[in-house]
């Protein structure tokens, strides 16, 4: 592997590690703040960081001329995805929450398959889901059906985010689209959280950790992703992204003392293999076309 690609892989892994650490820190905050307050604080700080990072004030003059339908769907998916994912973190081990959320973009990729042989990846994903759920023990401490519903909902939002993200890209506003999405998300959630739990928002002793979470979940990952994408192919990027559930498990174990069953670990491996398989298949299809 050339040095430039090796560095890109390192950037990509560091990006995912940064995001998973942010999720673990966010879950630690759930001991003193509710998930909605945590995600609101994170997005408020993230909106400031991301605007400064991409100098998004340059886009202000173009705002009246943008196609806002796609941008609003894109922004709405970002907002709801974050709320549902943090809600799932409050009820599930981090590894399981990320694994179930990962099914969203995986399903979107599976919908594009054209050959019957590709359905092996569908079977792997379904098998993974089946193994994830403790069917014989609905009260298992490391599983919650409500939490699973939140995580799957976040996955659906992730798929919508990808779908409308591809449409937003055509507007040629670059990373400013992400700035708009995060700022709008913060603007929507701030008044809701103010009504829901105003006292929690004003507990300034937790703002420092919320800022750190925003930095680890937004500024650092996106910066590293941009550096990685300049050197990696889409196939390599997609394959490496499949490591997210495993990194989530490790982060949950080290920072939260969370443990999942062996069967659930096998389930995550099935989901990751399905994702890698679809990524390679999509690359081969593109080369064939």
mmCIF file of C-alpha atoms in Angstrom, residues 4-5 7-16 49-56 74 161 169 173-179 217-234 237 240-241:
data_model
loop_
_atom_site.group_PDB
_atom_site.id
_atom_site.type_symbol
_atom_site.label_atom_id
_atom_site.label_comp_id
_atom_site.label_asym_id
_atom_site.label_seq_id
_atom_site.Cartn_x
_atom_site.Cartn_y
_atom_site.Cartn_z
ATOM 1 C CA UNK A 4 -0.396 8.215 0.884
ATOM 2 C CA UNK A 5 -3.067 5.503 1.057
ATOM 3 C CA UNK A 7 -1.969 7.718 5.791
ATOM 4 C CA UNK A 8 -5.513 8.009 4.410
ATOM 5 C CA UNK A 9 -6.501 4.741 6.107
ATOM 6 C CA UNK A 10 -5.051 6.085 9.351
ATOM 7 C CA UNK A 11 -7.077 9.302 8.963
ATOM 8 C CA UNK A 12 -10.222 7.259 8.327
ATOM 9 C CA UNK A 13 -9.715 5.038 11.366
ATOM 10 C CA UNK A 14 -8.947 8.054 13.574
ATOM 11 C CA UNK A 15 -12.134 9.709 12.290
ATOM 12 C CA UNK A 16 -14.259 6.723 13.282
ATOM 13 C CA UNK A 49 -17.376 24.797 15.002
ATOM 14 C CA UNK A 50 -18.487 23.714 11.543
ATOM 15 C CA UNK A 51 -19.282 27.256 10.360
ATOM 16 C CA UNK A 52 -15.839 28.425 11.474
ATOM 17 C CA UNK A 53 -14.176 25.337 10.032
ATOM 18 C CA UNK A 54 -15.641 25.756 6.532
ATOM 19 C CA UNK A 55 -16.024 29.570 6.657
ATOM 20 C CA UNK A 56 -19.670 29.087 5.815
ATOM 21 C CA UNK A 74 -31.247 16.804 4.127
ATOM 22 C CA UNK A 161 -29.389 11.781 4.600
ATOM 23 C CA UNK A 169 -24.174 17.892 -3.889
ATOM 24 C CA UNK A 173 -22.065 24.399 -2.307
ATOM 25 C CA UNK A 174 -19.612 21.832 -0.949
ATOM 26 C CA UNK A 175 -19.402 21.357 2.800
ATOM 27 C CA UNK A 176 -21.527 24.460 3.326
ATOM 28 C CA UNK A 177 -24.523 22.117 2.938
ATOM 29 C CA UNK A 178 -23.458 20.359 6.128
ATOM 30 C CA UNK A 179 -23.083 23.716 7.876
ATOM 31 C CA UNK A 217 -18.190 14.078 16.678
ATOM 32 C CA UNK A 218 -18.082 16.879 14.122
ATOM 33 C CA UNK A 219 -14.976 18.965 13.525
ATOM 34 C CA UNK A 220 -12.323 16.236 13.872
ATOM 35 C CA UNK A 221 -14.139 13.438 11.929
ATOM 36 C CA UNK A 222 -15.165 15.671 9.019
ATOM 37 C CA UNK A 223 -11.684 17.177 8.737
ATOM 38 C CA UNK A 224 -10.090 13.711 8.754
ATOM 39 C CA UNK A 225 -12.679 12.360 6.299
ATOM 40 C CA UNK A 226 -11.913 15.166 3.866
ATOM 41 C CA UNK A 227 -8.203 14.340 4.046
ATOM 42 C CA UNK A 228 -8.906 10.617 3.623
ATOM 43 C CA UNK A 229 -11.281 11.019 0.676
ATOM 44 C CA UNK A 230 -8.577 12.795 -1.297
ATOM 45 C CA UNK A 231 -6.494 9.599 -1.236
ATOM 46 C CA UNK A 232 -8.997 6.741 -0.971
ATOM 47 C CA UNK A 233 -11.361 5.212 -3.517
ATOM 48 C CA UNK A 234 -15.067 4.933 -2.752
ATOM 49 C CA UNK A 237 -13.828 4.300 2.072
ATOM 50 C CA UNK A 240 -13.339 0.981 6.160
ATOM 51 C CA UNK A 241 -16.668 2.524 7.223
#
